[in-house]
Coordinates of C-alpha atoms in Angstrom, one line a residue:
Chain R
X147 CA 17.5 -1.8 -6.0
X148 CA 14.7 -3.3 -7.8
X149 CA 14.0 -6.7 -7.5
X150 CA 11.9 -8.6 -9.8
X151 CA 11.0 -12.2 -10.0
X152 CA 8.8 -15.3 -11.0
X153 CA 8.0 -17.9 -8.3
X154 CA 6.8 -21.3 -9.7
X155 CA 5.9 -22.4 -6.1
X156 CA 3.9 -21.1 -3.2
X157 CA 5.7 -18.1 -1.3
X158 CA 5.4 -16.5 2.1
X159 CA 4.3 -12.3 1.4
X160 CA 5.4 -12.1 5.0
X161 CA 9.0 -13.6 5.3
X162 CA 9.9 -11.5 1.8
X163 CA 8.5 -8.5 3.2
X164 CA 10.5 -8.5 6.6
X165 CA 13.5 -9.4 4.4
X166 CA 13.1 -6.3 2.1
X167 CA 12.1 -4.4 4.6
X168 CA 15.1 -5.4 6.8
X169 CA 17.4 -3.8 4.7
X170 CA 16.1 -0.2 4.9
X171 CA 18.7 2.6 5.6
X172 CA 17.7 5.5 8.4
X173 CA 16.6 7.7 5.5
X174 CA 13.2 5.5 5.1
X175 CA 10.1 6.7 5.9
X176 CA 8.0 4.3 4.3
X177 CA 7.4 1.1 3.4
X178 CA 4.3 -0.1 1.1
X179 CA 3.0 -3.4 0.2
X180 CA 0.2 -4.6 -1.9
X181 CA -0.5 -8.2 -1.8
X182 CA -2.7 -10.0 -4.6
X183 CA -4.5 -13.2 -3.1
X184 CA -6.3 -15.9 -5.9
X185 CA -9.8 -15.2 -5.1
X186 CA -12.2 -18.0 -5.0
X187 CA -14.7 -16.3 -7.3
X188 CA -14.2 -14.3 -10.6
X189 CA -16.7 -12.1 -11.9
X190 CA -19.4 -14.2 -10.1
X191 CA -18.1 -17.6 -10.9
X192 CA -16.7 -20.3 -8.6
X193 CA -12.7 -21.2 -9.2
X194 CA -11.2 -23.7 -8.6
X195 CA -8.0 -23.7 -9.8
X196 CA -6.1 -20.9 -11.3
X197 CA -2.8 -21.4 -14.1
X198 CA -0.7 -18.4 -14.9
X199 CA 1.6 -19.6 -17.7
X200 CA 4.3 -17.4 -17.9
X201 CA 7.4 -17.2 -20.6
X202 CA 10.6 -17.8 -19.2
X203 CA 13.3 -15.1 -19.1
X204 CA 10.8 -12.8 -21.0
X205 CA 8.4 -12.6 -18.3
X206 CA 11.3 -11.9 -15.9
X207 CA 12.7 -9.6 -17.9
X208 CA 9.5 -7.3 -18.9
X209 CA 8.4 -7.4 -15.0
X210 CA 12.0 -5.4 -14.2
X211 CA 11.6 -3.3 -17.1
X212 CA 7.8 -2.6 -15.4
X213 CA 9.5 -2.6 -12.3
X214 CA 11.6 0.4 -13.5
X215 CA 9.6 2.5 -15.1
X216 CA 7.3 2.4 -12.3
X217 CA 10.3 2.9 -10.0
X218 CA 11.9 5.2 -12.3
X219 CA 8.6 7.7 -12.7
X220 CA 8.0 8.5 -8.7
X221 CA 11.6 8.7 -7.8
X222 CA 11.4 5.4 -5.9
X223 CA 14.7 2.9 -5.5
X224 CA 13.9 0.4 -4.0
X225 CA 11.3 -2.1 -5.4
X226 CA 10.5 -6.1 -5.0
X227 CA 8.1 -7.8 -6.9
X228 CA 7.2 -11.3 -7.0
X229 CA 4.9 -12.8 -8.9
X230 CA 3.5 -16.4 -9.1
X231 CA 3.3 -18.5 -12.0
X232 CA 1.8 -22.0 -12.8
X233 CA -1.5 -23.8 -10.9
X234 CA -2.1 -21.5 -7.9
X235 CA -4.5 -22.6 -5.3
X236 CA -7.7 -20.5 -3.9
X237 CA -6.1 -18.4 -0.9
X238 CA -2.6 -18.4 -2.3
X239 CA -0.7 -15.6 -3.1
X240 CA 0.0 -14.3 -6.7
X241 CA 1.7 -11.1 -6.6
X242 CA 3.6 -9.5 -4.2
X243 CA 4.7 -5.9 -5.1
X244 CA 6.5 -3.4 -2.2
X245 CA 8.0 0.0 -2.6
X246 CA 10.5 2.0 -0.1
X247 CA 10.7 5.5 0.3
X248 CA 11.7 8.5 2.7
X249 CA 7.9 9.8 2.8
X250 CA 4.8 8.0 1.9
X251 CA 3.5 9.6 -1.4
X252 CA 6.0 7.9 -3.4
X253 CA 5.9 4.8 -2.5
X254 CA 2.1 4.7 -2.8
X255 CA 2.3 5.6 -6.1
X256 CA 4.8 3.3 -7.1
X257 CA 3.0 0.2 -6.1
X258 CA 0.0 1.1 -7.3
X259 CA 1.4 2.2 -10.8
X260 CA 3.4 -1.1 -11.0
X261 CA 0.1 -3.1 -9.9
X262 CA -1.5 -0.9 -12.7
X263 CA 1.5 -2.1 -15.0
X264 CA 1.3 -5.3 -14.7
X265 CA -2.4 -5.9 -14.3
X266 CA -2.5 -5.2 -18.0
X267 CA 1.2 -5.6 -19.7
X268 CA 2.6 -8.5 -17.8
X269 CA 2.9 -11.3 -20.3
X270 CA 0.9 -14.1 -18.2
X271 CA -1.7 -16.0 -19.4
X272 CA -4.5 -16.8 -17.1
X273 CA -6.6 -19.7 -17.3
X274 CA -9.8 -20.0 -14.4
X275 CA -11.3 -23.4 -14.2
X276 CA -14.8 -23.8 -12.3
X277 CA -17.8 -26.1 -12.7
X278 CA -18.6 -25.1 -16.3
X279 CA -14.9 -25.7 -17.3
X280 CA -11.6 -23.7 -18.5
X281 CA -11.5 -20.2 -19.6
X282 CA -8.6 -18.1 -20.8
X283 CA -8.9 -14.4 -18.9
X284 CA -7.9 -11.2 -20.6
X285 CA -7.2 -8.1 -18.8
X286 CA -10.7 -6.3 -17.8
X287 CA -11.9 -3.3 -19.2
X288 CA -11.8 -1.6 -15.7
X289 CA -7.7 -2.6 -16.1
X290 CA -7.8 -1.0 -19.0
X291 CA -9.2 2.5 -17.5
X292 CA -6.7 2.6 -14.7
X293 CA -3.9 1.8 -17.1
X294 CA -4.8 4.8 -19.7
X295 CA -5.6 6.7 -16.6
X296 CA -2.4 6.3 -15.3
X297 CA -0.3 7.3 -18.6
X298 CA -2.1 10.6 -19.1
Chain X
X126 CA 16.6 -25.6 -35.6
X127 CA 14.4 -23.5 -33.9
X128 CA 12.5 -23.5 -30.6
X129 CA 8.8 -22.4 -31.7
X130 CA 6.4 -21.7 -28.8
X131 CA 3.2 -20.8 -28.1
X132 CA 1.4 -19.6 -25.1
X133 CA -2.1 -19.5 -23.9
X134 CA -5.1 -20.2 -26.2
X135 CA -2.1 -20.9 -28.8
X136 CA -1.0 -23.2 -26.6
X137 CA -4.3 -25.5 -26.7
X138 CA -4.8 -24.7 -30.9
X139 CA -1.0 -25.7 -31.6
X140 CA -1.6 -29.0 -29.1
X141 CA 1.8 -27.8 -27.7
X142 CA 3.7 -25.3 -26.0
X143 CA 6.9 -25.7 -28.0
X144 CA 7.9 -27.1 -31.2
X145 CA 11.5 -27.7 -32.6
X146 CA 11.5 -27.9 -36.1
X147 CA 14.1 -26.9 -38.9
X148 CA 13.1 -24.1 -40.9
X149 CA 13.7 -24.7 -44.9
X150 CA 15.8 -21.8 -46.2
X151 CA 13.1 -19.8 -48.0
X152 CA 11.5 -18.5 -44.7
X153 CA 13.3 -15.4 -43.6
X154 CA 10.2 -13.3 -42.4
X155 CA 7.2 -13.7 -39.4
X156 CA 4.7 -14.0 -42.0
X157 CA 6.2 -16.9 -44.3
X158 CA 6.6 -18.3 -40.9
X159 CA 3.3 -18.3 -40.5
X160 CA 2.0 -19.1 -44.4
X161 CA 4.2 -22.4 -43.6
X162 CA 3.0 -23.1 -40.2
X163 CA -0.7 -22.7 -41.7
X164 CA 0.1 -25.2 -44.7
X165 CA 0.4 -27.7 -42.2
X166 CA -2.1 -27.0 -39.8
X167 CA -5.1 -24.1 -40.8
X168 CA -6.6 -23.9 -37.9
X169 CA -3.0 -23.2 -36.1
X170 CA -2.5 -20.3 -39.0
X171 CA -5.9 -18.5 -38.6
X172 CA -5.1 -18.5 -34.8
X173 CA -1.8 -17.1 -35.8
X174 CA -3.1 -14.7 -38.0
X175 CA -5.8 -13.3 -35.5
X176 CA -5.3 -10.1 -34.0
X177 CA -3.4 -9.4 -31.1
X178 CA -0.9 -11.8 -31.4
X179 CA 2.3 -10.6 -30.5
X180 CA 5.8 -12.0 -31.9
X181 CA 9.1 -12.4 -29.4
X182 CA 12.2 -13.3 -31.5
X183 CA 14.9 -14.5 -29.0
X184 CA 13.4 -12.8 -26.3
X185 CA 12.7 -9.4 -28.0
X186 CA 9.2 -8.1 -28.9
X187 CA 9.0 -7.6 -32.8
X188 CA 5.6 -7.0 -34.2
X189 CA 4.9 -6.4 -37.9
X190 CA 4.8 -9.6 -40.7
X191 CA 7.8 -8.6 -42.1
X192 CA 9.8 -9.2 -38.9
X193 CA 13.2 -11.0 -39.9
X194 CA 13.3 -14.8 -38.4
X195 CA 16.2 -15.4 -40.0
X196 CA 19.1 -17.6 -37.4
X197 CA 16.9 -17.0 -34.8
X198 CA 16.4 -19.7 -32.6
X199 CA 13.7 -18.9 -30.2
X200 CA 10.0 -17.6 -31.6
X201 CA 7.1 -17.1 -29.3
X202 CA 3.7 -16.3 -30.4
X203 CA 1.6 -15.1 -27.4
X204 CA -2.2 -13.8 -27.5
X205 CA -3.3 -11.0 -26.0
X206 CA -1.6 -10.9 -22.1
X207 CA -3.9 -11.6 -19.3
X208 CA -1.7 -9.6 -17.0
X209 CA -1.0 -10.4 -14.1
Chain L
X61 CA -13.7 -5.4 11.4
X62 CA -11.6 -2.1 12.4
X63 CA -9.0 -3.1 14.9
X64 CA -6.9 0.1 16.5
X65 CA -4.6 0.7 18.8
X66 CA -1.8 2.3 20.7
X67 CA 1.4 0.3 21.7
X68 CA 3.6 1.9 24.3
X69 CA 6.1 -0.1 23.3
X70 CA 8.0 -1.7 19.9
X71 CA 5.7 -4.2 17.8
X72 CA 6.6 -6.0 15.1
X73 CA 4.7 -4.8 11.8
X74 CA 5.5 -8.2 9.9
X75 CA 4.1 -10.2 12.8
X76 CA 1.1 -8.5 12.6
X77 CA 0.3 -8.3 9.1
X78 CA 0.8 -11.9 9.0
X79 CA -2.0 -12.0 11.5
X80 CA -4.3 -9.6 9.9
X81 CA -3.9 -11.3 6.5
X82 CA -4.6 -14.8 7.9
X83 CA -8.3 -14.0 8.8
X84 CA -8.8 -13.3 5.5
X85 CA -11.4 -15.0 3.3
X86 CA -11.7 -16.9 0.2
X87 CA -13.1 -13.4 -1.3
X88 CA -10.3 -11.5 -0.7
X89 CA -8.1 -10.3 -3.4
X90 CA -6.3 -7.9 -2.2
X91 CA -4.1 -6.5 1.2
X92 CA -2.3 -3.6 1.0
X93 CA 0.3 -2.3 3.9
X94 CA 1.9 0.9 4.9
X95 CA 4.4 1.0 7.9
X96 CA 5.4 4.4 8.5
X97 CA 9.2 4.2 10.0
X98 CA 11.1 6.9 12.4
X99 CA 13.4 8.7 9.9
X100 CA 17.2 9.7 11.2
X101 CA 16.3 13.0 9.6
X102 CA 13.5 15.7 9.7
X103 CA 13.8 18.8 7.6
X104 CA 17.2 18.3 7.6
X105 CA 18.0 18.4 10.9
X106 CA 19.6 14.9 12.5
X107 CA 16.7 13.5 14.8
X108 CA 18.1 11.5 17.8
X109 CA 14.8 10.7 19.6
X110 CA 11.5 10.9 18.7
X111 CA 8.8 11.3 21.3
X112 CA 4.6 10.9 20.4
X113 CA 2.7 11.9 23.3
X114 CA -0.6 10.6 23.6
X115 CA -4.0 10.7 25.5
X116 CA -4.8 7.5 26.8
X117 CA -8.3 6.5 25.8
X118 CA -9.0 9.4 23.9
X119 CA -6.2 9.2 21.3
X120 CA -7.5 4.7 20.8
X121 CA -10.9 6.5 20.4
X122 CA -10.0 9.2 17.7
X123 CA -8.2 6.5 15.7
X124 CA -10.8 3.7 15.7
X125 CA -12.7 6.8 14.4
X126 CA -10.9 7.9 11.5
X127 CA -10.4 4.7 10.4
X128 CA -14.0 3.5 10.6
X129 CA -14.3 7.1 8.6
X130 CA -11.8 5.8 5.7
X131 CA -13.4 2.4 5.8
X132 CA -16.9 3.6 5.3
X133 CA -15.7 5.5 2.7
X134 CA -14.1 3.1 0.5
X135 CA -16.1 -0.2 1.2
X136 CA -13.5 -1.6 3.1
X137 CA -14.2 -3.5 6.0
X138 CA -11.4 -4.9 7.3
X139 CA -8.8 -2.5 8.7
X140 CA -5.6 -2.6 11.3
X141 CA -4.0 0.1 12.8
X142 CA -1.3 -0.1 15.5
X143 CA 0.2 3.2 16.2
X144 CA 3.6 3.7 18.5
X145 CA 3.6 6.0 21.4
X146 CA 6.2 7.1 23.6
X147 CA 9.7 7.3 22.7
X148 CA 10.9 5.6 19.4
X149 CA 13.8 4.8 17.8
X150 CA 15.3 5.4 14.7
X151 CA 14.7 2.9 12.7
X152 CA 11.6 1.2 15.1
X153 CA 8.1 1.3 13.2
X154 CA 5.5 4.2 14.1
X155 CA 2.5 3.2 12.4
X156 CA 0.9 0.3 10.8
X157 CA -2.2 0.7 8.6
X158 CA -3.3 -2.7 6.8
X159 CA -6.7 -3.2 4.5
X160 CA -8.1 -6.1 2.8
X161 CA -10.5 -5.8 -0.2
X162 CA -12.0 -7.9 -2.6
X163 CA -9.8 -5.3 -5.4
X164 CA -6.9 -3.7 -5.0
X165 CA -8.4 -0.3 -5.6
X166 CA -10.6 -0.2 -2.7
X167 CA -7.6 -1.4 -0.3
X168 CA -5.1 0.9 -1.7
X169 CA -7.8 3.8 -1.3
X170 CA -8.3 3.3 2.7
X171 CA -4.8 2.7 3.4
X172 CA -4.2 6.4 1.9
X173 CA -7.0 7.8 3.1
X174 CA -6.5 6.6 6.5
X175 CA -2.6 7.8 6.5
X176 CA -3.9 11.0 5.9
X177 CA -6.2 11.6 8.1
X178 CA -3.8 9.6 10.9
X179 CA -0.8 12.6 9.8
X180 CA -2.9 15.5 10.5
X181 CA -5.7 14.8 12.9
X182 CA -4.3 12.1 15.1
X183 CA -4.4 12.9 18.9
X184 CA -0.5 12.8 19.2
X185 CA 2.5 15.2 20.5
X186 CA 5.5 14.7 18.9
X187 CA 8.6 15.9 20.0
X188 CA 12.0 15.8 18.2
X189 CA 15.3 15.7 19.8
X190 CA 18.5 16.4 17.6
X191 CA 21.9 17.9 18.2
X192 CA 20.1 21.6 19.0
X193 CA 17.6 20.2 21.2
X194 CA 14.4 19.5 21.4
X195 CA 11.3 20.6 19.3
X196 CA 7.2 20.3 19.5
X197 CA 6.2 19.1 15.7
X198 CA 3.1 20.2 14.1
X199 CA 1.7 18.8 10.9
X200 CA 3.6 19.8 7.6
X201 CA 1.8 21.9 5.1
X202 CA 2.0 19.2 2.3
X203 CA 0.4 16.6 4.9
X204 CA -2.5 19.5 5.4
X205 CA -2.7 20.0 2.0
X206 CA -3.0 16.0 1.0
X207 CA -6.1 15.9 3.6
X208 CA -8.1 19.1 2.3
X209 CA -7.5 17.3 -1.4
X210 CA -9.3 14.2 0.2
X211 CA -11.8 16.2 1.9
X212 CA -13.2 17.0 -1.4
Chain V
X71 CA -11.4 16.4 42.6
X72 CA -11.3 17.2 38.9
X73 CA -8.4 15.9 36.5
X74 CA -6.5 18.6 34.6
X75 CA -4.1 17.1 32.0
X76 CA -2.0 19.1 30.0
X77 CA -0.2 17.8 26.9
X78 CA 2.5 18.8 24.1
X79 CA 4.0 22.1 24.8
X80 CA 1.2 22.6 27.2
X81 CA 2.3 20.3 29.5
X82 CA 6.1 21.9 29.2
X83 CA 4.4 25.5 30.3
X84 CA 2.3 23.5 33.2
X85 CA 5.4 21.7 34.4
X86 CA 3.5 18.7 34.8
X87 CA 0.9 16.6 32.3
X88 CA -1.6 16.2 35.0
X89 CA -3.1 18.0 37.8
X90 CA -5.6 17.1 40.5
X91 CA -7.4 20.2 41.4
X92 CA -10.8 21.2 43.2
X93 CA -13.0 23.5 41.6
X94 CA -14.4 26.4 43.5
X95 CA -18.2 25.8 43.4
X96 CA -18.0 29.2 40.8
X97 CA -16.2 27.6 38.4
X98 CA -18.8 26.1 36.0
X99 CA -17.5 26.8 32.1
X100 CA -14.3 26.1 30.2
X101 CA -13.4 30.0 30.1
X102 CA -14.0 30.7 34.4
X103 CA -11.9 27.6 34.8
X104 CA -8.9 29.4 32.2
X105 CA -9.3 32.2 34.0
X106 CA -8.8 30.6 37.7
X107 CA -5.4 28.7 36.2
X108 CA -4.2 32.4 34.9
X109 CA -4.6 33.7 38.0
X110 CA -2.5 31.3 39.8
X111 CA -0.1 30.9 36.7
X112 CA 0.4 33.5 34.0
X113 CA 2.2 31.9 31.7
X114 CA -0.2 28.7 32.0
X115 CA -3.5 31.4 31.7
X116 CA -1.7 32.5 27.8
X117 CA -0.6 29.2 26.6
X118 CA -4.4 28.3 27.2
X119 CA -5.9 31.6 25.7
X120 CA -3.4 30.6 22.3
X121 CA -5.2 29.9 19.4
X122 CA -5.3 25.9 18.3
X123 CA -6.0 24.6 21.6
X124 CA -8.7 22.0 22.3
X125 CA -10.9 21.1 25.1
X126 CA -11.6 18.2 25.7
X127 CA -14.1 17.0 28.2
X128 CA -14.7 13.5 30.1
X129 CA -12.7 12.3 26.6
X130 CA -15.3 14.4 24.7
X131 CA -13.8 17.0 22.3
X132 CA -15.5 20.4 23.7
X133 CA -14.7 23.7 22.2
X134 CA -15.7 27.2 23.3
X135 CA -15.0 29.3 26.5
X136 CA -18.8 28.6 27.3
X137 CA -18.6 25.0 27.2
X138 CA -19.8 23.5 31.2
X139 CA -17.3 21.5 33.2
X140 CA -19.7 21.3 36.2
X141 CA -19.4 17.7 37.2
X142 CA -16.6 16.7 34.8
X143 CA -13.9 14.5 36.3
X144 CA -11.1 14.6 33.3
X145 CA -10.4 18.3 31.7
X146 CA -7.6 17.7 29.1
X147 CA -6.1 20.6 27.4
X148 CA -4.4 20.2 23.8
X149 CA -2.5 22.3 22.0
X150 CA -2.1 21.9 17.9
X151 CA -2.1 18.1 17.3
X152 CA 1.3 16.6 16.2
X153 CA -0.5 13.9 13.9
X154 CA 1.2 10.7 13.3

């Protein structure tokens, strides 16, 4: 199943792991996580404080369709991602994405597709404010590179 | 009426995230949507004209001036994503 | 810091994770998980047991090895590995890798790297036990051929 | 007393993982000490001679017939390596 949703609060990686990963059947092999933490410095300046606005519904609904697709190209089920939305503190967690699979190349490559996905065509809007102020962030060009990497 | 909204440097340019107002009957397309929006406020139609801007009519992705608003009753314009 | 070991007996992935992920600092962006599970099936035979043979000592040593190896080679310094020995369950975890990273790509890079180093040249017997008895596993082509593509 | 451990299908041949042995004073590489084992245990002496089997000395992987074992109190003996 794929499971895809926007979290305007703090969540626990861990207890939504262990629940997805609870559910497994005897036919998986692997289970993959990746785990995006708000970093207390950007491109070598401080932040303190990080907004992801996000649309509701849309945003929801063009994470599943990600979600999918991603799912969808490596032959991969089973697929949770959450991601944050709204003031998210240094150390918290943004994104949660994690893939299931009988054997480990698939889920791999799901996760890090989907991360690739959504890095660049997730419709959030990122604002980083530090000492000198607020700054709106658009993808980076190395996002960019992965993401055309990734469709060839 | 309709639900207008705008998101990220929008946002801040348009002083709000959403705006109900009630369309008069000779705007049917994205672009006289914007032409009226920038009558009232320029700075709030050069943003809107800028590229990369990206139109959602009730939830669906439509690009292109010509884009039918007509009866709709949600339109977002969003800047360029930052991803997540 | 590389942490490795053997556990003779069942551990709980999510526990551990949740450890390794709260020594994290404020320039971490990124953790990334595998947990390798004990599959009901191999090749299409129905497994009943699973049995990984290991040399005490040697087989702790050989790991904290390959994965100082993978960690070297992708920048990443924080890495866990807890790998099962004895006999193990359908269902109960077998390995563990986790990585932190400032970016994803790095983490995502080690964790892979390190699985494929773990699947072919980790010190470990395994034995499978089905309905026609029981057979001595050696790695699968595809796993040999995933580490000569690293390799390169 | 020297430590011979025998793992995998190894230690199915050997009928045990571990034996505690002492080396006749003659014994002094890895291919005189395969060569005593055969001669006690046939079946033991082949699986050793197979191809894909490590040495491994005092926890120190050691491979060649002419490698010493003078002194060494742990000889393991590992056939083709399962992985993880």
């Amino acid at each position: 199943m794929i499971r895809a949703s926007v979290s305007l609060e703090p969540f626990s990686p861990d207890a939504e792991v262990a629940r997805f990963s609870s559910l497994r059947g005897d036919g998986c092999g692997a289970v993959v996580t990746f785990i995006g933490y708000c970093r207390g410095r950007s491109k070598n300046r401080a932040v303190t404080q990080l907004e992801l606005e996000h649309y509701p519904g849309f945003t929801e609904a063009e994470i599943s369709r990600l979600a999918t697709a991603a799912g969808e190209k490596h032959d991969v089920k089973d697929l949770l991602v959450i991601h944050r939305a709204g003031a998210i503190a240094t150390g918290d967690p943004i994104v949660l994405v994690a893939a299931m699979s009988a054997h480990r190349a698939a889920a791999f490559a799901a996760v890090e597709e989907l991360m690739d996905y959504l890095k660049t065509d997730a419709p959030f809007w990122k604002r980083e404010t530090g000492p000198d102020g607020a700054h709106w962030i658009e993808p980076t060009a190395e996002d960019r590179i992965r993401r055309e990497e990734r469709a060839k | 009426m309709t639900r207008l909204l705008f998101f990220g440097r929008l946002r801040d340019v348009a002083g709000q995230g959403e705006r109900l107002v009630d369309l008069p009957a000779d705007i049917g397309t994205v672009g006289e949507l914007r032409a009226w929006l920038a009558n009232e406020d320029a700075d709030l139609g050069a943003a809107l004209q800028a590229g990369g801007i990206h139109v959602v009519v009730d939830q669906v992705l439509r690009n292109g001036a010509a884009v039918s608003v007509r009866g709709a009753r949600e339109i977002a314009f969003m800047p360029p994503l930052s991803g997540g």
